[in-house]
PDB file of C-alpha atoms in Angstrom:
ATOM      1  CA  VAL A   1     -17.510  12.930  -0.949  1.00  0.00           C
ATOM      2  CA  LEU A   2     -19.014   9.974  -2.522  1.00  0.00           C
ATOM      3  CA  PRO A   3     -17.578   8.254  -4.886  1.00  0.00           C
ATOM      4  CA  SER A   4     -19.874   8.605  -9.034  1.00  0.00           C
ATOM      5  CA  SER A   5     -19.771   4.907  -9.203  1.00  0.00           C
ATOM      6  CA  PRO A   6     -20.626   2.812  -6.728  1.00  0.00           C
ATOM      7  CA  TYR A   7     -18.124   0.022  -4.259  1.00  0.00           C
ATOM      8  CA  ALA A   8     -15.844  -1.567  -5.316  1.00  0.00           C
ATOM      9  CA  ASP A   9     -15.725   0.489  -8.788  1.00  0.00           C
ATOM     10  CA  HIS A  10     -15.878   3.953  -6.498  1.00  0.00           C
ATOM     11  CA  TRP A  11     -11.821   3.957  -8.587  1.00  0.00           C
ATOM     12  CA  GLN A  12     -13.241   5.375 -11.720  1.00  0.00           C
ATOM     13  CA  ASP A  13     -14.744   8.263 -10.734  1.00  0.00           C
ATOM     14  CA  PRO A  14     -11.704  11.124 -11.618  1.00  0.00           C
ATOM     15  CA  SER A  15     -12.176  13.005  -8.629  1.00  0.00           C
ATOM     16  CA  TRP A  16     -11.271  10.253  -6.974  1.00  0.00           C
ATOM     17  CA  GLY A  17      -7.964  10.663  -7.929  1.00  0.00           C
ATOM     18  CA  VAL A  18      -4.542  10.278  -6.013  1.00  0.00           C
ATOM     19  CA  GLY A  19      -3.699  14.219  -7.402  1.00  0.00           C
ATOM     20  CA  HIS A  20      -0.605  15.082  -8.259  1.00  0.00           C
ATOM     21  CA  TRP A  21       2.075  15.227  -5.772  1.00  0.00           C
ATOM     22  CA  ALA A  22       1.634  11.257  -5.063  1.00  0.00           C
ATOM     23  CA  VAL A  23       2.687   9.767  -9.221  1.00  0.00           C
ATOM     24  CA  GLY A  24       5.833  10.472  -9.397  1.00  0.00           C
ATOM     25  CA  PHE A  25       8.301   7.287  -9.493  1.00  0.00           C
ATOM     26  CA  ASN A  26       9.794   8.035  -6.893  1.00  0.00           C
ATOM     27  CA  THR A  27       7.154   8.382  -3.568  1.00  0.00           C
ATOM     28  CA  LEU A  28       5.839   5.982  -1.913  1.00  0.00           C
ATOM     29  CA  LYS A  29       1.984   5.784  -2.360  1.00  0.00           C
ATOM     30  CA  CYS A  30       0.152   3.451   0.440  1.00  0.00           C
ATOM     31  CA  GLY A  31      -3.109   1.934  -0.687  1.00  0.00           C
ATOM     32  CA  SER A  32      -5.575   0.507   2.350  1.00  0.00           C
ATOM     33  CA  PHE A  33      -7.450  -2.379   2.755  1.00  0.00           C
ATOM     34  CA  VAL A  34      -9.786  -3.960   4.611  1.00  0.00           C
ATOM     35  CA  ARG A  35      -9.770  -6.558   7.977  1.00  0.00           C
ATOM     36  CA  GLU A  36     -12.100  -9.334   9.580  1.00  0.00           C
ATOM     37  CA  TRP A  37     -12.830  -6.931  12.393  1.00  0.00           C
ATOM     38  CA  SER A  38     -14.035  -4.133  10.898  1.00  0.00           C
ATOM     39  CA  MET A  39     -16.239  -5.829   8.110  1.00  0.00           C
ATOM     40  CA  VAL A  40     -19.610  -5.430   9.796  1.00  0.00           C
ATOM     41  CA  GLY A  41     -21.552  -2.487   8.750  1.00  0.00           C
ATOM     42  CA  GLY A  42     -19.137  -1.389   6.875  1.00  0.00           C
ATOM     43  CA  ILE A  43     -19.479  -1.353   3.078  1.00  0.00           C
ATOM     44  CA  ALA A  44     -16.568  -3.862   2.024  1.00  0.00           C
ATOM     45  CA  ASP A  45     -17.159  -6.672   3.423  1.00  0.00           C
ATOM     46  CA  VAL A  46     -14.221  -8.677   1.896  1.00  0.00           C
ATOM     47  CA  PRO A  47     -11.168  -9.396   4.720  1.00  0.00           C
ATOM     48  CA  TYR A  48      -8.530  -7.666   2.828  1.00  0.00           C
ATOM     49  CA  ALA A  49     -11.251  -6.277  -0.033  1.00  0.00           C
ATOM     50  CA  PRO A  50      -9.454  -2.432  -0.989  1.00  0.00           C
ATOM     51  CA  SER A  51     -10.958   0.179   1.950  1.00  0.00           C
ATOM     52  CA  PRO A  52     -13.886   1.606   0.437  1.00  0.00           C
ATOM     53  CA  PHE A  53     -12.143   5.090   0.754  1.00  0.00           C
ATOM     54  CA  CYS A  54      -8.927   4.139  -0.872  1.00  0.00           C
ATOM     55  CA  LYS A  55      -8.163   6.753  -3.833  1.00  0.00           C
ATOM     56  CA  ALA A  56      -6.398   5.113  -6.744  1.00  0.00           C
ATOM     57  CA  GLY A  57      -4.346   6.267  -9.794  1.00  0.00           C
ATOM     58  CA  PRO A  58      -2.497   5.774 -12.928  1.00  0.00           C
ATOM     59  CA  GLY A  59       0.465   7.331 -12.119  1.00  0.00           C
ATOM     60  CA  LEU A  60       3.207   8.367 -14.368  1.00  0.00           C
ATOM     61  CA  ALA A  61       3.238   6.663 -17.022  1.00  0.00           C
ATOM     62  CA  ASP A  62      -0.236   5.699 -16.676  1.00  0.00           C
ATOM     63  CA  ALA A  63       1.925   3.322 -13.755  1.00  0.00           C
ATOM     64  CA  PRO A  64       0.076   1.905 -11.395  1.00  0.00           C
ATOM     65  CA  VAL A  65      -0.966   4.176  -7.751  1.00  0.00           C
ATOM     66  CA  PRO A  66      -0.801   3.527  -5.160  1.00  0.00           C
ATOM     67  CA  ASP A  67       1.912   1.202  -5.426  1.00  0.00           C
ATOM     68  CA  PHE A  68       1.158  -0.515  -1.664  1.00  0.00           C
ATOM     69  CA  SER A  69      -1.165  -1.393   0.692  1.00  0.00           C
ATOM     70  CA  SER A  70      -2.453  -2.262   5.067  1.00  0.00           C
ATOM     71  CA  HIS A  71      -4.891  -2.215   6.789  1.00  0.00           C
ATOM     72  CA  GLY A  72      -7.093   1.268   6.831  1.00  0.00           C
ATOM     73  CA  GLY A  73     -10.289   0.071   7.748  1.00  0.00           C
ATOM     74  CA  ASN A  74     -13.907   0.691   6.181  1.00  0.00           C
ATOM     75  CA  CYS A  75     -16.883   3.249   6.794  1.00  0.00           C
ATOM     76  CA  ALA A  76     -20.428   2.894   6.374  1.00  0.00           C
ATOM     77  CA  VAL A  77     -22.274   2.619   3.627  1.00  0.00           C
ATOM     78  CA  ASN A  78     -22.273   6.818   3.141  1.00  0.00           C
ATOM     79  CA  TYR A  79     -18.906   7.300   3.274  1.00  0.00           C
ATOM     80  CA  ARG A  80     -18.974   7.900   7.094  1.00  0.00           C
ATOM     81  CA  HIS A  81     -16.856   6.571   9.524  1.00  0.00           C
ATOM     82  CA  ALA A  82     -18.568   4.000  12.244  1.00  0.00           C
ATOM     83  CA  PRO A  83     -17.208   2.734  15.438  1.00  0.00           C
ATOM     84  CA  GLY A  84     -15.484  -0.379  14.867  1.00  0.00           C
ATOM     85  CA  LEU A  85     -15.210  -0.056  11.342  1.00  0.00           C
ATOM     86  CA  GLY A  86     -11.141   2.217  11.758  1.00  0.00           C
ATOM     87  CA  VAL A  87      -7.649   1.362  13.033  1.00  0.00           C
ATOM     88  CA  TRP A  88      -7.654   1.550  16.369  1.00  0.00           C
ATOM     89  CA  GLY A  89      -4.854   4.151  17.492  1.00  0.00           C
ATOM     90  CA  LEU A  90      -4.278   6.600  20.534  1.00  0.00           C
ATOM     91  CA  THR A  91      -5.607  10.780  20.715  1.00  0.00           C
ATOM     92  CA  PRO A  92      -3.403  13.438  21.230  1.00  0.00           C
ATOM     93  CA  GLY A  93      -4.713  12.499  24.641  1.00  0.00           C
ATOM     94  CA  GLY A  94      -3.744   8.759  25.279  1.00  0.00           C
ATOM     95  CA  LEU A  95      -6.942   7.267  24.899  1.00  0.00           C
ATOM     96  CA  TRP A  96      -7.484   4.453  22.025  1.00  0.00           C
ATOM     97  CA  GLU A  97     -10.130   5.076  19.567  1.00  0.00           C
ATOM     98  CA  ASP A  98     -10.333   3.700  16.197  1.00  0.00           C
ATOM     99  CA  GLN A  99     -10.703   5.610  12.433  1.00  0.00           C
ATOM    100  CA  CYS A 100     -10.415   5.126   8.504  1.00  0.00           C
ATOM    101  CA  GLY A 101      -8.588   6.702   6.287  1.00  0.00           C
ATOM    102  CA  THR A 102      -5.161   5.256   4.596  1.00  0.00           C
ATOM    103  CA  SER A 103      -3.146   7.773   6.645  1.00  0.00           C
ATOM    104  CA  PHE A 104      -3.276   4.820   9.530  1.00  0.00           C
ATOM    105  CA  ALA A 105      -2.000   2.279   6.871  1.00  0.00           C
ATOM    106  CA  ALA A 106       0.945   4.540   5.912  1.00  0.00           C
ATOM    107  CA  PRO A 107       2.530   4.355   9.241  1.00  0.00           C
ATOM    108  CA  ILE A 108       2.670   0.285   8.781  1.00  0.00           C
ATOM    109  CA  LEU A 109       4.220   0.382   5.047  1.00  0.00           C
ATOM    110  CA  ALA A 110       6.805   3.776   6.297  1.00  0.00           C
ATOM    111  CA  ARG A 111       7.982   0.798   9.596  1.00  0.00           C
ATOM    112  CA  ASP A 112       8.604  -2.250   6.801  1.00  0.00           C
ATOM    113  CA  CYS A 113      10.519   0.507   4.390  1.00  0.00           C
ATOM    114  CA  ALA A 114      12.551   1.198   6.483  1.00  0.00           C
ATOM    115  CA  LEU A 115      13.228  -1.844   8.286  1.00  0.00           C
ATOM    116  CA  ALA A 116      14.081  -2.739   3.704  1.00  0.00           C
ATOM    117  CA  LEU A 117      16.648  -0.020   3.973  1.00  0.00           C
ATOM    118  CA  GLN A 118      18.431  -0.159   7.432  1.00  0.00           C
ATOM    119  CA  THR A 119      18.672  -5.042   6.574  1.00  0.00           C
ATOM    120  CA  LEU A 120      20.602  -3.049   3.069  1.00  0.00           C
ATOM    121  CA  GLN A 121      22.935  -1.421   4.181  1.00  0.00           C
ATOM    122  CA  GLY A 122      23.757  -3.444   7.042  1.00  0.00           C
ATOM    123  CA  VAL A 123      25.006  -5.384   3.220  1.00  0.00           C
ATOM    124  CA  CYS A 124      26.319  -2.857   1.557  1.00  0.00           C
ATOM    125  CA  PRO A 125      29.867  -1.806   0.992  1.00  0.00           C
ATOM    126  CA  SER A 126      31.609   0.148   3.195  1.00  0.00           C
ATOM    127  CA  GLY A 127      30.795   3.802   2.185  1.00  0.00           C
ATOM    128  CA  SER A 128      27.819   3.462   0.372  1.00  0.00           C
ATOM    129  CA  HIS A 129      24.335   3.356   0.910  1.00  0.00           C
ATOM    130  CA  PRO A 130      21.147   1.395  -0.596  1.00  0.00           C
ATOM    131  CA  PHE A 131      19.078   3.521  -3.070  1.00  0.00           C
ATOM    132  CA  ALA A 132      15.560   4.556  -1.631  1.00  0.00           C
ATOM    133  CA  VAL A 133      14.187   2.186  -5.424  1.00  0.00           C
ATOM    134  CA  THR A 134      16.108  -0.933  -4.457  1.00  0.00           C
ATOM    135  CA  ALA A 135      14.362  -1.227  -1.290  1.00  0.00           C
ATOM    136  CA  LYS A 136      11.278  -0.311  -3.143  1.00  0.00           C
ATOM    137  CA  ALA A 137      11.513  -2.766  -5.560  1.00  0.00           C
ATOM    138  CA  VAL A 138      12.545  -5.425  -2.859  1.00  0.00           C
ATOM    139  CA  LEU A 139       9.592  -4.729  -0.796  1.00  0.00           C
ATOM    140  CA  ALA A 140       7.962  -5.069  -4.660  1.00  0.00           C
ATOM    141  CA  LEU A 141       9.318  -8.102  -5.671  1.00  0.00           C
ATOM    142  CA  THR A 142       8.012  -9.767  -2.231  1.00  0.00           C
ATOM    143  CA  ALA A 143       4.902  -8.239  -1.145  1.00  0.00           C
ATOM    144  CA  GLU A 144       1.514  -9.976  -0.754  1.00  0.00           C
ATOM    145  CA  GLY A 145      -1.079  -9.962  -2.572  1.00  0.00           C
ATOM    146  CA  VAL A 146      -4.187 -11.970  -1.113  1.00  0.00           C
ATOM    147  CA  ASP A 147      -7.134 -13.387  -2.819  1.00  0.00           C
ATOM    148  CA  LEU A 148     -10.233 -11.786  -3.930  1.00  0.00           C
ATOM    149  CA  PRO A 149     -13.334 -12.964  -5.325  1.00  0.00           C
ATOM    150  CA  SER A 150     -13.295 -11.260  -9.102  1.00  0.00           C
ATOM    151  CA  ARG A 151     -15.997  -8.556  -8.319  1.00  0.00           C
ATOM    152  CA  PHE A 152     -13.301  -6.708  -6.407  1.00  0.00           C
ATOM    153  CA  LYS A 153     -10.975  -7.272  -9.244  1.00  0.00           C
ATOM    154  CA  ASP A 154     -10.475  -3.714 -11.233  1.00  0.00           C
ATOM    155  CA  ALA A 155      -9.833  -2.249  -7.446  1.00  0.00           C
ATOM    156  CA  ALA A 156      -7.573  -3.741  -5.920  1.00  0.00           C
ATOM    157  CA  GLU A 157      -5.136  -3.843  -8.987  1.00  0.00           C
ATOM    158  CA  ARG A 158      -5.776   0.344  -8.548  1.00  0.00           C
ATOM    159  CA  THR A 159      -5.136  -0.173  -4.816  1.00  0.00           C
ATOM    160  CA  LEU A 160      -3.801  -2.041  -2.829  1.00  0.00           C
ATOM    161  CA  GLY A 161      -1.091  -2.005  -4.925  1.00  0.00           C
ATOM    162  CA  PHE A 162       1.905  -5.056  -4.859  1.00  0.00           C
ATOM    163  CA  GLY A 163       0.121  -5.901  -1.863  1.00  0.00           C
ATOM    164  CA  GLN A 164       1.349  -5.192   1.683  1.00  0.00           C
ATOM    165  CA  ALA A 165       4.681  -5.054   1.688  1.00  0.00           C
ATOM    166  CA  SER A 166       7.147  -7.113   3.671  1.00  0.00           C
ATOM    167  CA  PRO A 167      11.012  -7.307   4.652  1.00  0.00           C
ATOM    168  CA  SER A 168      10.472 -10.509   5.659  1.00  0.00           C
ATOM    169  CA  ARG A 169      12.595 -11.925   3.157  1.00  0.00           C
ATOM    170  CA  LEU A 170      16.109  -9.716   3.689  1.00  0.00           C
ATOM    171  CA  THR A 171      15.667 -10.325   7.639  1.00  0.00           C
ATOM    172  CA  THR A 172      14.417 -14.125   7.826  1.00  0.00           C
ATOM    173  CA  PRO A 173      15.878 -15.790   4.168  1.00  0.00           C
ATOM    174  CA  ASP A 174      13.890 -18.111   2.873  1.00  0.00           C
ATOM    175  CA  SER A 175      16.405 -21.339   2.578  1.00  0.00           C
ATOM    176  CA  ALA A 176      14.838 -22.627  -1.023  1.00  0.00           C
ATOM    177  CA  THR A 177      14.827 -19.313  -3.047  1.00  0.00           C
ATOM    178  CA  ALA A 178      17.367 -16.956  -3.215  1.00  0.00           C
ATOM    179  CA  LEU A 179      17.277 -12.875  -4.548  1.00  0.00           C
ATOM    180  CA  PHE A 180      19.666 -10.802  -5.270  1.00  0.00           C
ATOM    181  CA  VAL A 181      19.731  -7.742  -5.563  1.00  0.00           C
ATOM    182  CA  TRP A 182      22.257  -5.019  -7.357  1.00  0.00           C
ATOM    183  CA  GLN A 183      21.985  -0.922  -8.036  1.00  0.00           C
ATOM    184  CA  GLY A 184      24.270   0.953  -9.388  1.00  0.00           C
ATOM    185  CA  VAL A 185      24.451   4.716 -11.122  1.00  0.00           C
ATOM    186  CA  LEU A 186      23.828   5.100 -14.577  1.00  0.00           C
ATOM    187  CA  ASN A 187      26.124   7.837 -15.664  1.00  0.00           C
ATOM    188  CA  HIS A 188      25.967   7.618 -19.635  1.00  0.00           C
ATOM    189  CA  LYS A 189      23.122   6.143 -22.665  1.00  0.00           C
ATOM    190  CA  SER A 190      25.084   3.354 -23.394  1.00  0.00           C
ATOM    191  CA  ASP A 191      25.548   2.367 -19.618  1.00  0.00           C
ATOM    192  CA  ILE A 192      24.131  -0.868 -19.333  1.00  0.00           C
TER     193      ILE A 192
END
């Protein structure tokens, strides 16, 4: 489906939204960007620019959607796949092929979330577990964004979220900074 607005303003097309199932606070939404090797012949011509097919929010209460992003590939000027523009993966038959889409970026984000949860579990008191929203908050605080040319500013804000999530601040702490994590349950409106 071709958006009514050309790239990088494709996010302005109302039919380019993420849909109702992906706008909740307790969900994890993944956007995608292009890498250096997936630019030749593609619409996006700058590394880490939003993938042209990446859909955008807004989420509930106009929250930014997607939350994070990872490499999802590029597409040709007709918004179709072309060889060399995608993410390499294995077919069900075990053959290598490249395809593009945020569905190829989402497993990377899921891996990083799982690693963050596993690391947080290691510091939780016995019998308690980290909340998914705690892991999401830590990843949001430590996500790595990228500086893009001004023509991508609006598209990046709406399709790349906080940037590329990484649990590295949890697995390999930075000796120059501290990261304090607290979680709790609010049972009453007077709880602080």
